[in-house]
Tab-separated table of C-alpha atoms and ligand atoms in Angstrom:
chain	number	residue	atom	x	y	z
A	1	UNK	CA	-0.018	0.006	-0.206
A	2	UNK	CA	1.628	3.178	-1.072
A	3	UNK	CA	2.196	5.726	1.776
A	4	UNK	CA	2.270	9.294	1.314
A	5	UNK	CA	3.233	11.447	4.223
A	6	UNK	CA	3.439	15.454	4.894
A	7	UNK	CA	4.769	17.873	7.301
A	8	UNK	CA	1.817	17.165	9.904
A	9	UNK	CA	3.313	13.587	10.286
A	10	UNK	CA	6.705	14.445	10.758
A	11	UNK	CA	8.507	15.548	14.174
A	12	UNK	CA	10.671	18.410	13.086
A	13	UNK	CA	12.588	18.414	16.599
A	14	UNK	CA	14.137	15.109	15.796
A	15	UNK	CA	16.545	16.532	13.049
A	16	UNK	CA	17.278	19.749	15.037
A	17	UNK	CA	18.738	17.381	17.860
A	18	UNK	CA	21.275	16.147	15.329
A	19	UNK	CA	24.498	17.503	14.005
A	20	UNK	CA	23.993	17.222	10.147
A	21	UNK	CA	26.986	16.937	7.628
A	22	UNK	CA	26.199	17.886	4.103
A	23	UNK	CA	28.991	16.309	1.782
A	24	UNK	CA	29.053	18.364	-1.399
A	25	UNK	CA	27.536	21.840	-2.066
A	26	UNK	CA	26.341	21.053	-5.617
A	27	UNK	CA	22.913	20.977	-7.297
A	28	UNK	CA	21.390	18.820	-4.088
A	29	UNK	CA	23.935	20.038	-1.438
A	30	UNK	CA	23.227	23.655	-1.520
A	31	UNK	CA	19.676	23.098	-1.489
A	32	UNK	CA	19.557	20.736	1.354
A	33	UNK	CA	21.974	22.633	3.623
A	34	UNK	CA	20.349	26.105	3.078
A	35	UNK	CA	16.905	24.881	3.860
A	36	UNK	CA	18.260	22.665	6.802
A	37	UNK	CA	19.767	25.493	8.443
A	38	UNK	CA	16.824	27.913	7.579
A	39	UNK	CA	14.666	25.356	9.662
A	40	UNK	CA	16.877	25.586	12.672
A	41	UNK	CA	19.169	22.630	11.882
A	42	UNK	CA	22.795	22.749	12.933
A	43	UNK	CA	24.501	21.833	9.481
A	44	UNK	CA	28.214	21.721	8.645
A	45	UNK	CA	29.189	21.484	4.802
A	46	UNK	CA	31.983	19.198	4.074
A	47	UNK	CA	34.010	19.671	0.960
A	48	UNK	CA	37.301	19.345	-0.459
A	49	UNK	CA	40.008	21.999	0.685
A	50	UNK	CA	40.422	23.033	-3.094
A	51	UNK	CA	36.607	23.398	-3.619
A	52	UNK	CA	35.359	26.566	-5.324
A	53	UNK	CA	32.304	25.982	-3.649
A	54	UNK	CA	34.009	26.543	-0.223
A	55	UNK	CA	33.782	30.607	-0.288
A	56	UNK	CA	30.158	30.250	-1.984
A	57	UNK	CA	28.956	28.164	1.140
A	58	UNK	CA	30.852	30.438	4.058
A	59	UNK	CA	29.330	33.406	2.139
A	60	UNK	CA	25.860	31.989	2.282
A	61	UNK	CA	26.274	31.963	6.267
A	62	UNK	CA	27.397	28.138	6.708
A	63	UNK	CA	29.916	26.519	8.680
A	64	UNK	CA	32.428	24.897	6.214
A	65	UNK	CA	35.008	22.422	6.499
A	66	UNK	CA	36.856	19.326	4.855
A	67	UNK	CA	34.367	16.148	4.326
A	68	UNK	CA	36.736	14.578	7.196
A	69	UNK	CA	35.846	17.223	9.455
A	70	UNK	CA	32.381	17.424	8.864
A	71	UNK	CA	31.920	13.659	9.182
A	72	UNK	CA	33.876	13.547	12.364
A	73	UNK	CA	31.350	16.770	14.107
A	74	UNK	CA	28.358	15.119	12.837
A	75	UNK	CA	26.054	12.386	13.653
A	76	UNK	CA	23.995	12.325	10.560
A	77	UNK	CA	26.013	12.270	7.217
A	78	UNK	CA	24.350	13.008	4.127
A	79	UNK	CA	26.131	11.826	1.102
A	80	UNK	CA	25.826	14.646	-1.758
A	81	UNK	CA	28.962	14.275	-3.762
A	82	UNK	CA	28.568	12.816	-6.982
A	83	UNK	CA	27.677	8.853	-6.949
A	84	UNK	CA	30.719	7.734	-8.684
A	85	UNK	CA	32.968	9.752	-5.940
A	86	UNK	CA	30.915	8.706	-3.037
A	87	UNK	CA	32.597	5.345	-2.375
A	88	UNK	CA	35.944	7.246	-2.070
A	89	UNK	CA	34.829	9.805	0.315
A	90	UNK	CA	32.912	7.155	2.253
A	91	UNK	CA	36.050	5.036	2.842
A	92	UNK	CA	38.510	8.074	3.332
A	93	UNK	CA	36.130	10.889	4.980
A	94	UNK	CA	33.048	9.145	6.803
A	95	UNK	CA	33.607	5.380	7.788
A	96	UNK	CA	36.323	6.208	10.317
A	97	UNK	CA	34.321	8.666	12.200
A	98	UNK	CA	30.791	6.775	11.889
A	99	UNK	CA	29.630	5.820	15.671
A	100	UNK	CA	27.230	3.318	16.609
A	101	UNK	CA	23.668	5.018	16.311
A	102	UNK	CA	24.689	7.488	13.882
A	103	UNK	CA	23.000	8.117	10.391
A	104	UNK	CA	24.093	7.710	6.824
A	105	UNK	CA	22.052	9.162	4.562
A	106	UNK	CA	21.776	9.360	0.757
A	107	UNK	CA	19.702	11.046	-2.099
A	108	UNK	CA	19.810	8.140	-4.543
A	109	UNK	CA	20.267	4.588	-3.446
A	110	UNK	CA	22.992	3.543	-6.068
A	111	UNK	CA	25.839	3.003	-3.903
A	112	UNK	CA	23.968	0.913	-1.329
A	113	UNK	CA	21.713	-1.134	-4.180
A	114	UNK	CA	24.991	-2.199	-6.080
A	115	UNK	CA	27.165	-2.837	-2.752
A	116	UNK	CA	29.953	0.095	-3.843
A	117	UNK	CA	29.210	1.449	-0.103
A	118	UNK	CA	29.042	-1.158	2.750
A	119	UNK	CA	28.265	0.847	5.907
A	120	UNK	CA	28.953	-0.778	9.290
A	121	UNK	CA	25.658	-2.596	10.792
A	122	UNK	CA	25.244	-0.419	14.032
A	123	UNK	CA	24.479	2.817	11.860
A	124	UNK	CA	21.113	3.730	10.436
A	125	UNK	CA	20.984	4.085	6.728
A	126	UNK	CA	18.277	6.157	4.765
A	127	UNK	CA	17.426	7.967	1.774
A	128	UNK	CA	15.542	11.152	1.222
A	129	UNK	CA	15.578	11.570	-2.545
A	130	UNK	CA	14.038	14.684	-3.602
A	131	UNK	CA	12.265	13.813	-6.985
A	132	UNK	CA	13.489	17.146	-9.009
A	133	UNK	CA	16.683	18.955	-9.662
A	134	UNK	CA	18.633	20.520	-6.633
A	135	UNK	CA	17.860	23.959	-7.870
A	136	UNK	CA	14.214	23.675	-7.839
A	137	UNK	CA	14.386	21.767	-4.378
A	138	UNK	CA	15.823	25.591	-3.240
A	139	UNK	CA	13.602	27.484	-5.477
A	140	UNK	CA	10.549	25.944	-4.271
A	141	UNK	CA	11.616	26.287	-0.856
A	142	UNK	CA	11.881	29.714	-0.994
A	143	UNK	CA	8.488	30.172	-2.607
A	144	UNK	CA	6.876	28.231	0.336
A	145	UNK	CA	6.500	25.127	-1.900
A	146	UNK	CA	8.502	21.759	-2.008
A	147	UNK	CA	9.604	19.143	-4.234
A	148	UNK	CA	8.120	15.573	-3.359
A	149	UNK	CA	10.659	13.322	-2.185
A	150	UNK	CA	11.272	9.492	-1.792
A	151	UNK	CA	11.977	7.972	1.764
A	152	UNK	CA	13.712	4.419	2.267
A	153	UNK	CA	15.072	3.058	5.364
A	154	UNK	CA	18.019	0.170	4.360
A	155	UNK	CA	19.490	-0.135	7.958
A	156	UNK	CA	17.551	0.445	11.144
A	157	UNK	CA	19.952	-0.037	14.197
A	158	UNK	CA	18.239	2.690	16.229
A	159	UNK	CA	14.705	1.502	15.297
A	160	UNK	CA	14.278	5.544	14.776
A	161	UNK	CA	15.569	5.710	11.269
A	162	UNK	CA	12.207	6.547	9.608
A	163	UNK	CA	11.030	9.119	11.900
A	164	UNK	CA	14.590	10.965	11.414
A	165	UNK	CA	14.458	10.332	7.493
A	166	UNK	CA	11.163	12.110	7.591
A	167	UNK	CA	12.024	14.798	10.052
A	168	UNK	CA	14.917	15.558	7.604
A	169	UNK	CA	12.450	15.498	4.606
A	170	UNK	CA	10.380	18.026	5.985
A	171	UNK	CA	13.137	20.298	6.979
A	172	UNK	CA	14.119	20.594	3.193
A	173	UNK	CA	10.823	21.332	2.502
A	174	UNK	CA	9.691	17.726	0.825
A	175	UNK	CA	6.820	17.566	3.337
A	176	UNK	CA	4.798	20.191	1.885
A	177	UNK	CA	4.356	18.140	-1.417
A	178	UNK	CA	4.709	14.595	-0.142
A	179	UNK	CA	6.863	12.112	0.790
A	180	UNK	CA	6.635	8.599	-0.700
A	181	UNK	CA	7.815	5.397	0.974
A	182	UNK	CA	9.886	3.257	-1.035
A	183	UNK	CA	13.101	0.766	-0.850
A	184	UNK	CA	16.792	1.576	-1.858
A	185	UNK	CA	15.897	-1.063	-4.801
A	186	UNK	CA	12.819	0.284	-6.066
A	187	UNK	CA	14.005	3.946	-6.172
A	188	UNK	CA	17.546	3.194	-7.822
A	189	UNK	CA	16.369	0.723	-10.395
A	190	UNK	CA	13.119	2.892	-11.554
A	191	UNK	CA	15.070	6.012	-11.591
A	192	UNK	CA	17.974	4.421	-13.760
A	193	UNK	CA	15.318	2.972	-15.913
A	194	UNK	CA	13.567	6.171	-16.402
A	195	UNK	CA	16.381	8.209	-17.276
A	196	UNK	CA	17.744	5.506	-19.808
A	197	UNK	CA	14.218	4.520	-21.598
A	198	UNK	CA	12.161	7.565	-21.359
A	199	UNK	CA	13.641	11.039	-19.940
A	200	UNK	CA	17.033	11.182	-21.110
A	201	UNK	CA	17.798	8.491	-23.536
A	202	UNK	CA	14.514	7.604	-24.922
A	203	UNK	CA	13.470	11.473	-25.550
A	204	UNK	CA	17.139	12.239	-26.942
A	205	UNK	CA	17.047	9.405	-29.630
A	206	UNK	CA	13.513	10.050	-30.379
A	207	UNK	CA	14.170	13.995	-30.944
A	208	UNK	CA	17.271	12.978	-33.126
A	209	UNK	CA	15.626	10.455	-35.004
A	210	UNK	CA	12.662	12.567	-35.880
A	211	UNK	CA	15.091	15.702	-36.793
A	212	UNK	CA	17.446	13.481	-38.869
A	213	UNK	CA	14.473	11.980	-40.995
A	214	UNK	CA	13.119	15.307	-41.819
A	215	UNK	CA	16.492	16.401	-42.766
A	216	UNK	CA	17.351	13.582	-44.787
A	217	UNK	CA	14.323	13.810	-46.797
A	218	UNK	CA	15.386	17.474	-47.684
A	219	UNK	CA	13.140	19.568	-45.523
A	220	UNK	CA	14.871	22.903	-43.940
A	221	UNK	CA	16.378	21.819	-40.516
A	222	UNK	CA	15.267	24.720	-38.835
A	223	UNK	CA	11.577	23.299	-39.684
A	224	UNK	CA	12.840	20.089	-38.225
A	225	UNK	CA	14.287	21.717	-35.122
A	226	UNK	CA	10.749	23.473	-34.088
A	227	UNK	CA	8.800	20.400	-35.078
A	228	UNK	CA	10.899	17.497	-33.222
A	229	UNK	CA	12.675	19.637	-30.177
A	230	UNK	CA	11.103	22.921	-29.645
A	231	UNK	CA	7.503	22.003	-29.791
A	232	UNK	CA	8.419	18.768	-27.498
A	233	UNK	CA	8.073	21.284	-24.541
A	234	UNK	CA	4.537	22.694	-25.189
A	235	UNK	CA	3.037	19.237	-25.512
A	236	UNK	CA	4.857	18.082	-22.459
A	237	UNK	CA	3.488	20.958	-20.525
A	238	UNK	CA	0.128	19.779	-21.432
A	239	UNK	CA	0.686	16.211	-20.319
A	240	UNK	CA	2.454	17.815	-17.032
A	241	UNK	CA	-0.753	19.684	-16.220
A	242	UNK	CA	-3.396	17.128	-17.385
A	243	UNK	CA	-1.983	13.609	-18.476
A	244	UNK	CA	-1.985	12.321	-22.089
A	245	UNK	CA	-5.730	12.868	-22.008
A	246	UNK	CA	-5.601	16.598	-21.896
A	247	UNK	CA	-2.519	16.861	-24.329
A	248	UNK	CA	-4.942	14.804	-26.746
A	249	UNK	CA	-7.940	17.244	-25.927
A	250	UNK	CA	-5.746	20.246	-26.691
A	251	UNK	CA	-4.031	19.236	-30.094
A	252	UNK	CA	-6.090	18.766	-33.233
A	253	UNK	CA	-7.996	15.770	-34.084
A	254	UNK	CA	-5.794	15.055	-37.047
A	255	UNK	CA	-2.713	14.994	-34.462
A	256	UNK	CA	-4.588	12.530	-32.122
A	257	UNK	CA	-5.635	10.508	-35.014
A	258	UNK	CA	-1.739	10.185	-35.982
A	259	UNK	CA	-0.948	9.714	-32.436
A	260	UNK	CA	-2.963	6.477	-32.181
A	261	UNK	CA	-2.069	5.025	-35.971
A	262	UNK	CA	1.535	5.935	-35.771
A	263	UNK	CA	2.851	5.934	-32.493
A	264	UNK	CA	2.685	2.618	-31.903
A	265	UNK	CA	4.580	1.861	-35.119
A	266	UNK	CA	7.657	4.038	-33.827
A	267	UNK	CA	7.458	2.229	-30.036
A	268	UNK	CA	6.477	-0.934	-30.973
A	269	UNK	CA	6.756	-4.558	-29.197
A	270	UNK	CA	10.359	-4.620	-30.053
A	271	UNK	CA	10.973	-1.585	-28.307
A	272	UNK	CA	9.233	-2.571	-25.192
A	273	UNK	CA	11.063	-5.913	-25.528
A	274	UNK	CA	14.290	-3.866	-25.388
A	275	UNK	CA	13.140	-1.739	-22.282
A	276	UNK	CA	12.895	-4.973	-20.391
A	277	UNK	CA	16.335	-6.033	-21.309
A	278	UNK	CA	17.469	-2.190	-20.037
A	279	UNK	CA	15.598	-3.117	-16.993
A	280	UNK	CA	17.268	-6.364	-16.577
A	281	UNK	CA	20.467	-5.229	-16.944
A	282	UNK	CA	20.026	-2.422	-14.363
A	283	UNK	CA	18.564	-5.154	-11.929
A	284	UNK	CA	21.327	-7.712	-12.615
A	285	UNK	CA	23.859	-4.957	-11.555
A	286	UNK	CA	25.520	-5.289	-15.157
A	287	UNK	CA	24.861	-1.139	-15.961
A	288	UNK	CA	26.312	0.011	-12.759
A	289	UNK	CA	29.356	-2.561	-13.339
A	290	UNK	CA	29.957	-1.056	-16.637
A	291	UNK	CA	29.707	2.328	-15.472
A	292	UNK	CA	31.937	1.966	-12.374
A	293	UNK	CA	34.567	0.348	-14.950
A	294	UNK	CA	34.170	3.292	-17.004
A	295	UNK	CA	34.976	5.699	-14.173
A	296	UNK	CA	37.824	3.741	-13.085
A	297	UNK	CA	39.366	3.789	-16.597
A	298	UNK	CA	39.101	7.613	-16.829
A	299	UNK	CA	35.933	7.998	-18.510
A	300	UNK	CA	37.277	7.268	-22.417
A	301	UNK	CA	33.912	6.318	-23.746
A	302	UNK	CA	31.743	8.783	-21.670
A	303	UNK	CA	33.794	11.560	-23.183
A	304	UNK	CA	33.957	10.437	-26.806
A	305	UNK	CA	30.028	10.151	-26.493
A	306	UNK	CA	29.516	13.595	-25.176
A	307	UNK	CA	31.667	15.080	-27.750
A	308	UNK	CA	29.906	13.243	-30.615
A	309	UNK	CA	26.470	14.298	-29.451
A	310	UNK	CA	27.499	17.827	-29.077
A	311	UNK	CA	28.333	17.943	-32.575
A	312	UNK	CA	25.110	16.830	-33.924
A	313	UNK	CA	23.468	19.136	-36.320
A	314	UNK	CA	20.414	19.879	-34.330
A	315	UNK	CA	22.447	21.459	-31.566
A	316	UNK	CA	23.902	24.005	-33.903
A	317	UNK	CA	20.612	24.604	-35.633
A	318	UNK	CA	18.909	24.974	-31.955
A	319	UNK	CA	21.480	27.137	-30.764
A	320	UNK	CA	21.009	29.764	-33.622
A	321	UNK	CA	17.390	29.532	-33.430
A	322	UNK	CA	17.308	30.187	-29.501
A	323	UNK	CA	19.345	33.287	-29.930
A	324	UNK	CA	16.284	34.874	-31.792
A	325	UNK	CA	14.131	33.709	-28.611
A	326	UNK	CA	15.154	35.419	-25.567
A	327	UNK	CA	11.728	34.494	-24.161
A	328	UNK	CA	12.635	30.939	-23.749
A	329	UNK	CA	15.971	31.818	-21.640
A	330	UNK	CA	18.438	30.231	-23.873
A	331	UNK	CA	21.786	29.252	-22.155
A	332	UNK	CA	25.033	27.454	-23.585
A	333	UNK	CA	26.142	24.255	-22.279
A	334	UNK	CA	29.268	25.107	-19.905
A	335	UNK	CA	32.248	23.576	-22.080
B	1	NAD	P1	26.886	17.628	-7.844
B	1	NAD	O1	27.915	17.254	-9.171
B	1	NAD	O2	25.941	19.017	-8.332
B	1	NAD	O3	27.595	18.140	-6.722
B	1	NAD	C1	28.587	17.547	-6.043
B	1	NAD	C2	29.221	18.124	-5.205
B	1	NAD	O4	30.283	17.588	-4.400
B	1	NAD	C3	30.014	19.689	-5.693
B	1	NAD	O5	29.994	20.604	-4.388
B	1	NAD	C4	31.743	19.071	-5.613
B	1	NAD	O6	32.501	20.075	-5.488
B	1	NAD	C5	31.597	18.223	-4.478
B	1	NAD	N1	32.652	16.996	-4.443
B	1	NAD	C6	33.116	16.481	-5.535
B	1	NAD	N2	33.958	15.402	-5.032
B	1	NAD	C7	34.247	15.848	-3.762
B	1	NAD	C8	35.157	15.013	-3.102
B	1	NAD	N3	35.728	14.101	-3.003
B	1	NAD	N4	34.965	15.379	-1.573
B	1	NAD	C9	34.243	16.533	-1.278
B	1	NAD	N5	33.504	17.338	-2.072
B	1	NAD	C10	33.362	16.405	-3.329
B	1	NAD	O7	26.114	16.660	-7.451
B	1	NAD	P2	24.322	16.234	-7.381
B	1	NAD	O8	23.868	16.435	-8.758
B	1	NAD	O9	23.971	17.330	-6.374
B	1	NAD	O10	24.193	15.011	-6.941
B	1	NAD	C11	24.586	14.658	-5.355
B	1	NAD	C12	23.523	13.552	-5.152
B	1	NAD	O11	22.063	13.626	-5.200
B	1	NAD	C13	23.795	12.251	-5.952
B	1	NAD	O12	23.587	10.874	-5.229
B	1	NAD	C14	22.868	12.016	-6.929
B	1	NAD	O13	22.303	10.963	-7.262
B	1	NAD	C15	21.627	12.812	-5.966
B	1	NAD	N6	20.328	13.496	-6.726
B	1	NAD	C16	20.702	14.396	-7.449
B	1	NAD	C17	19.509	15.110	-8.150
B	1	NAD	C18	20.027	16.409	-8.924
B	1	NAD	O14	19.221	17.155	-9.019
B	1	NAD	N7	21.136	16.858	-9.758
B	1	NAD	C19	18.254	14.480	-7.861
B	1	NAD	C20	18.312	13.805	-6.831
B	1	NAD	C21	19.088	12.871	-6.607
B	2	MG	MG1	16.179	10.796	-11.271
């Protein structure tokens, strides 16, 4: 049975009675640290000594130290450095300072699910994973709202891990939107599947395939860009507000008919079978193993693919067209 909880279900004093280290001050780290501190929680940000973020966190009025100093001082440690960096930070800075009854927290289950971090048995291990980018976690908090979060308990040494995680979730603003109970396995597997098959991988390939098909057939790249990328946001906005039904209500009957007869020819049983393969490779740990090995090798394939994707013609056309549409808030990818 799905369990949704809100601020009214949380005890705000639990997290205020603890000392919370936020390791990392990136997308999630800055949002958690600032939201917690403004809710009266005792926070220290842990960073590398040479981190460019050090001054930024200090200027925001937060206590800052090395990752090791923060972990030593704290009794709750939230791991918000990149997933691939977490095992080394855990081994060097966190593990030596974990005392019985401490709490180790994550915002994504990767390292626990795939065994790349093995915490000692006498600490609590929990997750509060906001279902949105870190910058929105901060912005919605300032607007009086919040981003929903998934909560999970992997290890409950104190028998109080769930209540503390809920108190933490509430203090970053997630209790205003809803906190959904899950497991590390469910969060990790669905998150990886969603980003690979639909949100990032699936959509990018669909957009490129549509663009390439039109351009190869001799249509203008600018027309293809508007059709296959720019309009996607307008369609997704309708889905976001009212589901597929509202999108179909808003488009023309011709578009709706084309959706029904041609959509299933593009995403067919073969696509669904390959989605099941992708999910099976996530569950077996094959995907994680390959990604960990890629990082250990210095990311050669990752960099090669990133460079090739950046050179796709849709990126050049898009950059030119967006420059003429200041109202979309054009940005350039930092190199
Ligand atoms: P990020 O890349 O934005 O920030 C990482 C931070 O860690 C930076 O401040 C960096 O300086 C610091 N850092 C890197 N190496 C370090 C080291 N060795 N020692 C100390 N500090 C170090 O990361 P992020 O996207 O916020 O991801 C953090 C966690 O949150 C991950 O587990 C991720 O899966 C999860 N998460 C992220 C998002 C998101 O919106 N980006 C959403 C949900 C969950
Ligand atoms: Mg995700």
